[in-house]
Rosetta silent file (secondary structure, phi, psi, omega in degrees, C-alpha in Angstrom):
SEQUENCE: XXXXXXXXXXXXXXXXXXXXXXXXXXXXXXXXXXXXXXXXXXXXXXXXXXXXXXXXXXXXXXXXXXXXXXXXXXXXXXXXXXXXXXXXXXXXXXXXXXXXXXXXXXXXXXXXXXXXXXXXXXXXXXXXXXXXXXXXXXXXXXXXXXXXXXXXXXXXXXXXXXXXXXX
SCORE:     score description
SCORE:     0.000 S_00000001
   1 L     0.000  136.212 -178.779  -26.240  -15.118   18.324 S_00000001
   2 L   -75.424  142.576  176.097  -22.882  -16.446   17.206 S_00000001
   3 L   -75.361  166.618  178.887  -21.464  -19.525   18.882 S_00000001
   4 H   -59.634  -40.555  178.935  -18.077  -19.436   20.552 S_00000001
   5 H   -63.917  -41.828  179.855  -16.599  -21.386   17.629 S_00000001
   6 H   -64.894  -40.028  178.103  -18.030  -18.938   15.081 S_00000001
   7 H   -64.969  -43.461  179.398  -16.644  -15.988   17.046 S_00000001
   8 H   -63.546  -42.266  178.898  -13.249  -17.686   17.288 S_00000001
   9 H   -64.807  -41.393  178.241  -13.247  -18.436   13.547 S_00000001
  10 H   -64.197  -39.782  177.582  -14.164  -14.844   12.721 S_00000001
  11 H   -63.857  -40.102  177.959  -11.372  -13.615   14.999 S_00000001
  12 H   -64.401  -43.032  176.579   -8.891  -15.911   13.256 S_00000001
  13 H   -58.096  -45.107  179.504  -10.004  -14.584    9.846 S_00000001
  14 H   -61.550  -43.715  178.821   -9.489  -11.029   11.076 S_00000001
  15 H   -61.942  -42.433  179.060   -6.011  -11.895   12.384 S_00000001
  16 H   -63.515  -46.745 -178.900   -5.074  -13.502    9.064 S_00000001
  17 H   -62.689  -43.953 -179.893   -6.359  -10.539    7.062 S_00000001
  18 H   -63.270  -43.053  179.266   -4.574   -8.022    9.296 S_00000001
  19 H   -66.033  -45.130 -179.966   -1.283   -9.911    9.109 S_00000001
  20 H   -63.681  -38.655  179.431   -1.569  -10.410    5.360 S_00000001
  21 H   -56.838  -47.049  179.530   -2.441   -6.755    4.859 S_00000001
  22 H   -61.159  -43.463 -178.341    0.826   -5.664    6.464 S_00000001
  23 H   -69.268  -42.448  178.567    2.841   -8.117    4.386 S_00000001
  24 H   -63.015  -38.559  178.528    1.125   -7.268    1.097 S_00000001
  25 H   -65.554  -36.343 -176.285    1.698   -3.577    1.744 S_00000001
  26 H   -82.317  -41.319 -172.204    5.359   -4.156    2.476 S_00000001
  27 H  -116.308  -14.451 -175.835    6.278   -6.814   -0.101 S_00000001
  28 H    87.964  170.865 -176.928    3.417   -7.027   -2.589 S_00000001
  29 H   -71.998  -36.158 -176.114    1.356  -10.030   -3.561 S_00000001
  30 H   -70.432  -37.700 -175.184    4.105  -11.820   -5.513 S_00000001
  31 H   -90.641   -6.496  176.912    6.769  -11.743   -2.796 S_00000001
  32 L   -92.854  133.007  179.869    4.433  -12.607    0.069 S_00000001
  33 L  -112.537  164.948  174.793    3.946  -16.318    0.696 S_00000001
  34 H   -63.607  -33.393  175.465    1.412  -18.270    2.713 S_00000001
  35 H   -60.853  -43.354  178.699    4.344  -19.249    4.963 S_00000001
  36 H   -59.774  -45.605 -177.985    5.035  -15.541    5.574 S_00000001
  37 H   -65.160  -44.750  179.434    1.391  -14.896    6.459 S_00000001
  38 H   -59.753  -44.912  179.412    1.225  -17.941    8.756 S_00000001
  39 H   -62.059  -44.150 -178.308    4.409  -16.873   10.529 S_00000001
  40 H   -63.540  -37.121 -177.738    3.120  -13.282   10.900 S_00000001
  41 H   -87.427  -12.293  178.718   -0.190  -14.427   12.376 S_00000001
  42 L    77.531   31.256  179.903    1.450  -17.072   14.561 S_00000001
  43 L  -126.746  166.937  174.728   -0.498  -19.985   13.086 S_00000001
  44 L   -77.448  156.101  179.628    0.386  -22.999   11.005 S_00000001
  45 H   -61.202  -32.653  179.114    0.093  -22.812    7.243 S_00000001
  46 H   -62.815  -31.146  176.447   -2.635  -25.483    7.394 S_00000001
  47 H   -63.916  -42.289  177.934   -4.743  -23.049    9.430 S_00000001
  48 H   -60.471  -44.197 -178.784   -4.532  -20.513    6.599 S_00000001
  49 H   -70.304  -18.647  173.086   -5.614  -23.142    4.090 S_00000001
  50 H   -67.335  -37.288 -176.721   -8.574  -24.010    6.311 S_00000001
  51 H   -94.310  -31.273 -175.265   -9.856  -20.455    5.818 S_00000001
  52 L  -136.970  137.045 -178.120   -8.477  -19.566    2.379 S_00000001
  53 L   -72.801  -29.061 -174.421   -7.703  -21.731   -0.649 S_00000001
  54 L  -155.176  170.977  175.743   -4.804  -19.602   -1.862 S_00000001
  55 H   -61.686  -36.487  178.909   -2.735  -16.493   -1.350 S_00000001
  56 H   -63.948  -36.129  176.305   -4.933  -14.789   -3.949 S_00000001
  57 H   -65.699  -38.335  176.929   -8.006  -15.564   -1.812 S_00000001
  58 H   -65.459  -45.546  179.233   -6.281  -13.952    1.171 S_00000001
  59 H   -59.874  -43.191  178.159   -5.370  -10.928   -0.961 S_00000001
  60 H   -60.103  -42.036  178.861   -8.962  -10.707   -2.164 S_00000001
  61 H   -63.561  -40.353  178.480  -10.187  -10.764    1.451 S_00000001
  62 H   -63.278  -49.289 -177.416   -7.734   -7.981    2.367 S_00000001
  63 H   -67.842  -35.128  176.785   -8.761   -5.798   -0.569 S_00000001
  64 H   -62.582  -41.417  177.328  -12.464   -6.490    0.051 S_00000001
  65 H   -60.920  -43.855 -179.199  -12.023   -5.302    3.619 S_00000001
  66 H   -68.901  -36.811  175.481  -10.336   -2.156    2.373 S_00000001
  67 H   -60.486  -44.432  178.399  -13.031   -1.588   -0.263 S_00000001
  68 H   -61.925  -36.178  177.346  -15.624   -1.831    2.499 S_00000001
  69 H   -64.944  -40.810  177.815  -13.644    0.718    4.526 S_00000001
  70 H   -63.483  -46.973 -179.884  -13.685    3.144    1.584 S_00000001
  71 H   -59.848  -45.470  179.874  -17.435    2.662    1.105 S_00000001
  72 H   -63.797  -39.574  178.419  -18.099    3.190    4.809 S_00000001
  73 H   -63.304  -42.931  178.136  -15.928    6.306    4.852 S_00000001
  74 H   -64.109  -46.902  179.714  -17.810    7.721    1.856 S_00000001
  75 H   -59.510  -41.613  178.976  -21.192    6.878    3.392 S_00000001
  76 H   -63.931  -39.235 -177.409  -20.145    8.511    6.651 S_00000001
  77 H   -68.594  -25.986 -177.570  -18.981   11.655    4.823 S_00000001
  78 H  -102.914   -8.079 -172.510  -22.342   12.116    3.069 S_00000001
  79 L   -52.548  -48.710 -173.514  -24.636   10.891    5.847 S_00000001
  80 L   -97.821    6.089  179.332  -25.547   14.245    7.393 S_00000001
  81 L   -84.040  132.631 -173.388  -25.389   16.356    4.246 S_00000001
  82 L   -82.178  -47.832 -174.096  -28.831   17.529    3.193 S_00000001
  83 L   -96.811  152.570 -173.509  -28.575   18.445   -0.500 S_00000001
  84 H   -67.046  -35.867 -179.586  -27.487   16.151   -3.307 S_00000001
  85 H   -61.419  -44.799  178.627  -24.973   18.579   -4.857 S_00000001
  86 H   -68.871  -32.673  175.885  -22.996   18.785   -1.630 S_00000001
  87 H   -64.505  -41.507  177.902  -23.266   15.004   -1.225 S_00000001
  88 H   -60.201  -45.271  179.609  -21.742   14.553   -4.678 S_00000001
  89 H   -60.559  -47.439  179.839  -18.886   16.855   -3.765 S_00000001
  90 H   -63.749  -38.664  177.854  -18.277   15.031   -0.469 S_00000001
  91 H   -56.861  -52.601 -175.116  -18.494   11.678   -2.260 S_00000001
  92 H   -68.621  -40.017  179.272  -15.761   12.557   -4.746 S_00000001
  93 H   -64.010  -48.757 -178.851  -13.465   14.267   -2.261 S_00000001
  94 H   -65.649  -44.586 -179.698  -13.697   11.418    0.248 S_00000001
  95 H   -58.449  -47.253 -179.792  -13.479    8.743   -2.430 S_00000001
  96 H   -62.348  -47.047 -179.672  -10.358   10.318   -3.941 S_00000001
  97 H   -61.320  -44.449 -179.052   -8.636   10.763   -0.569 S_00000001
  98 H   -64.671  -44.841  179.861   -9.409    7.211    0.515 S_00000001
  99 H   -66.465  -39.322  177.993   -8.234    5.651   -2.743 S_00000001
 100 H   -62.380  -42.203  177.933   -5.082    7.742   -2.785 S_00000001
 101 H   -61.523  -46.223 -179.978   -4.336    6.625    0.774 S_00000001
 102 H   -63.641  -40.860 -179.959   -4.918    2.961   -0.121 S_00000001
 103 H   -65.541  -36.420  176.753   -2.748    3.245   -3.248 S_00000001
 104 H   -63.184  -35.402  178.476    0.082    4.754   -1.195 S_00000001
 105 H   -67.091  -29.341 -174.572   -0.102    1.727    1.089 S_00000001
 106 L  -113.089   28.420 -178.544    0.215   -0.586   -1.896 S_00000001
 107 H   -58.258  -27.558  179.467    2.722    1.236   -4.066 S_00000001
 108 H   -63.629  -29.891 -179.864    4.831   -1.932   -4.116 S_00000001
 109 H   -66.122  -36.515 -178.066    2.066   -3.686   -6.095 S_00000001
 110 H   -64.964  -18.757  179.417    2.332   -1.181   -8.902 S_00000001
 111 L  -100.328   -1.102 -179.151    5.924   -2.301   -9.414 S_00000001
 112 L   -90.674 -166.285 -179.959    5.134   -6.014   -9.325 S_00000001
 113 L   -85.280   78.455 -176.188    3.823   -8.407  -11.935 S_00000001
 114 H   -62.708  -37.234 -177.785    0.355   -6.880  -12.251 S_00000001
 115 H   -58.581  -34.341 -178.777   -0.471   -8.902  -15.386 S_00000001
 116 H   -60.780  -29.207 -174.409   -0.191  -12.131  -13.414 S_00000001
 117 H  -115.165   21.958 -174.731   -3.112  -11.081  -11.209 S_00000001
 118 H   -57.235  -43.489 -179.335   -5.257   -9.205  -13.752 S_00000001
 119 H   -59.880  -41.490  178.483   -8.348  -11.399  -13.300 S_00000001
 120 H   -65.370  -44.467  179.236   -8.234  -10.807   -9.564 S_00000001
 121 H   -63.618  -38.365  178.317   -7.744   -7.047  -10.011 S_00000001
 122 H   -65.966  -39.726  178.382  -10.658   -6.887  -12.483 S_00000001
 123 H   -61.962  -45.409  179.436  -12.907   -8.750  -10.040 S_00000001
 124 H   -64.534  -44.145 -179.738  -12.007   -6.333   -7.253 S_00000001
 125 H   -61.716  -42.162 -179.443  -12.436   -3.325   -9.541 S_00000001
 126 H   -63.054  -44.376  179.602  -15.881   -4.519  -10.671 S_00000001
 127 H   -64.763  -41.144  178.293  -17.096   -4.984   -7.105 S_00000001
 128 H   -63.780  -44.234  178.685  -15.753   -1.598   -6.098 S_00000001
 129 H   -58.882  -45.005  179.915  -17.374    0.016   -9.117 S_00000001
 130 H   -61.050  -41.151  178.332  -20.731   -1.553   -8.251 S_00000001
 131 H   -63.394  -44.559 -179.049  -20.554   -0.221   -4.675 S_00000001
 132 H   -65.815  -41.097 -179.681  -19.683    3.276   -5.865 S_00000001
 133 H   -62.673  -40.510  179.470  -22.413    3.277   -8.520 S_00000001
 134 H   -61.739  -42.111  178.581  -25.036    2.318   -5.928 S_00000001
 135 H   -64.847  -46.486 -179.912  -24.050    5.253   -3.713 S_00000001
 136 H   -61.752  -41.157  178.569  -24.058    7.669   -6.649 S_00000001
 137 H   -59.066  -43.433  179.248  -27.461    6.453   -7.829 S_00000001
 138 H   -61.696  -41.309  178.457  -28.942    7.150   -4.401 S_00000001
 139 H   -64.120  -44.785  179.650  -27.495   10.658   -4.448 S_00000001
 140 H   -63.707  -42.990  177.381  -28.866   11.282   -7.955 S_00000001
 141 H   -58.657  -43.051  178.465  -32.291    9.925   -6.997 S_00000001
 142 H   -62.177  -44.258  179.546  -32.334   12.262   -4.016 S_00000001
 143 H   -61.735  -37.178  176.887  -31.359   15.213   -6.230 S_00000001
 144 H   -67.905  -48.178 -178.768  -34.154   14.394   -8.670 S_00000001
 145 H   -58.825  -40.835 -178.020  -36.691   13.962   -5.860 S_00000001
 146 L   -83.872   -1.491  178.463  -35.669   17.259   -4.245 S_00000001
 147 L    80.705   11.736  179.600  -35.741   19.106   -7.580 S_00000001
 148 L   -76.921  -37.423 -178.040  -31.994   19.789   -7.597 S_00000001
 149 L  -112.090   81.426 -173.774  -31.287   17.813  -10.756 S_00000001
 150 L   -74.312  -24.283 -176.057  -34.112   18.809  -13.066 S_00000001
 151 L   -95.155    7.223 -179.777  -32.478   17.617  -16.279 S_00000001
 152 L  -110.592  135.085  177.167  -31.813   14.068  -15.099 S_00000001
 153 L   -99.979  146.889 -178.035  -34.375   11.282  -15.406 S_00000001
 154 H   -54.983  -39.745 -176.972  -34.523    8.459  -12.876 S_00000001
 155 H   -72.841   -4.985  176.176  -34.033    5.797  -15.542 S_00000001
 156 H   -97.698   -7.294 -173.865  -30.731    7.496  -16.516 S_00000001
 157 H   -61.908  -38.797  179.613  -29.219    7.384  -13.010 S_00000001
 158 H   -62.782  -50.102 -176.505  -27.579    3.974  -13.490 S_00000001
 159 H   -70.231  -34.392  176.855  -25.823    4.918  -16.732 S_00000001
 160 H   -65.436  -46.094  179.841  -24.846    8.366  -15.445 S_00000001
 161 H   -62.295  -43.592  179.234  -23.395    6.861  -12.262 S_00000001
 162 H   -63.126  -44.467 -179.366  -21.554    4.186  -14.220 S_00000001
 163 H   -62.451  -43.834  179.995  -20.180    6.764  -16.680 S_00000001
 164 H   -60.006  -46.811 -177.105  -18.987    9.038  -13.894 S_00000001
 165 H   -71.136  -29.578  178.315  -17.173    6.216  -12.120 S_00000001
 166 H   -71.401  -27.655  177.703  -15.637    4.900  -15.324 S_00000001
 167 L   -73.786    0.000    0.000  -14.119    8.312  -15.977 S_00000001
């Protein structure tokens, strides 16, 4: 069971992420400052630095939260589907819709200095890719087990999933 302090700290993190999310969506990562985030959340800037070392760390936390939302949405969309082929279809439809929605929220980023934050974007992309590949592998394994995907071998599921997501 979490202590009162741990619950309070988690609530503060959530407030910071929610406030930062709104600002990043509106102004982008370059034009949003830690002062802006502190003001939006109603805390001192030192409070932000207690939880996050930099604005990039806050941005990473925001995007990680959103990545988790996409993964959960995809998992929810395939949860009650019985066959692997239909799960694949639901995976791609949901994944595309969720990513398109997230990109619309962050269109300002596409016009900013993306090169400045490339390492951060690559880190986020890699983590997202790994989450998606794990879901796809499970679907492929199920399809093999159920006899739906007769021409796929289990030891090929990782590379097939990776190839699909890279495309």
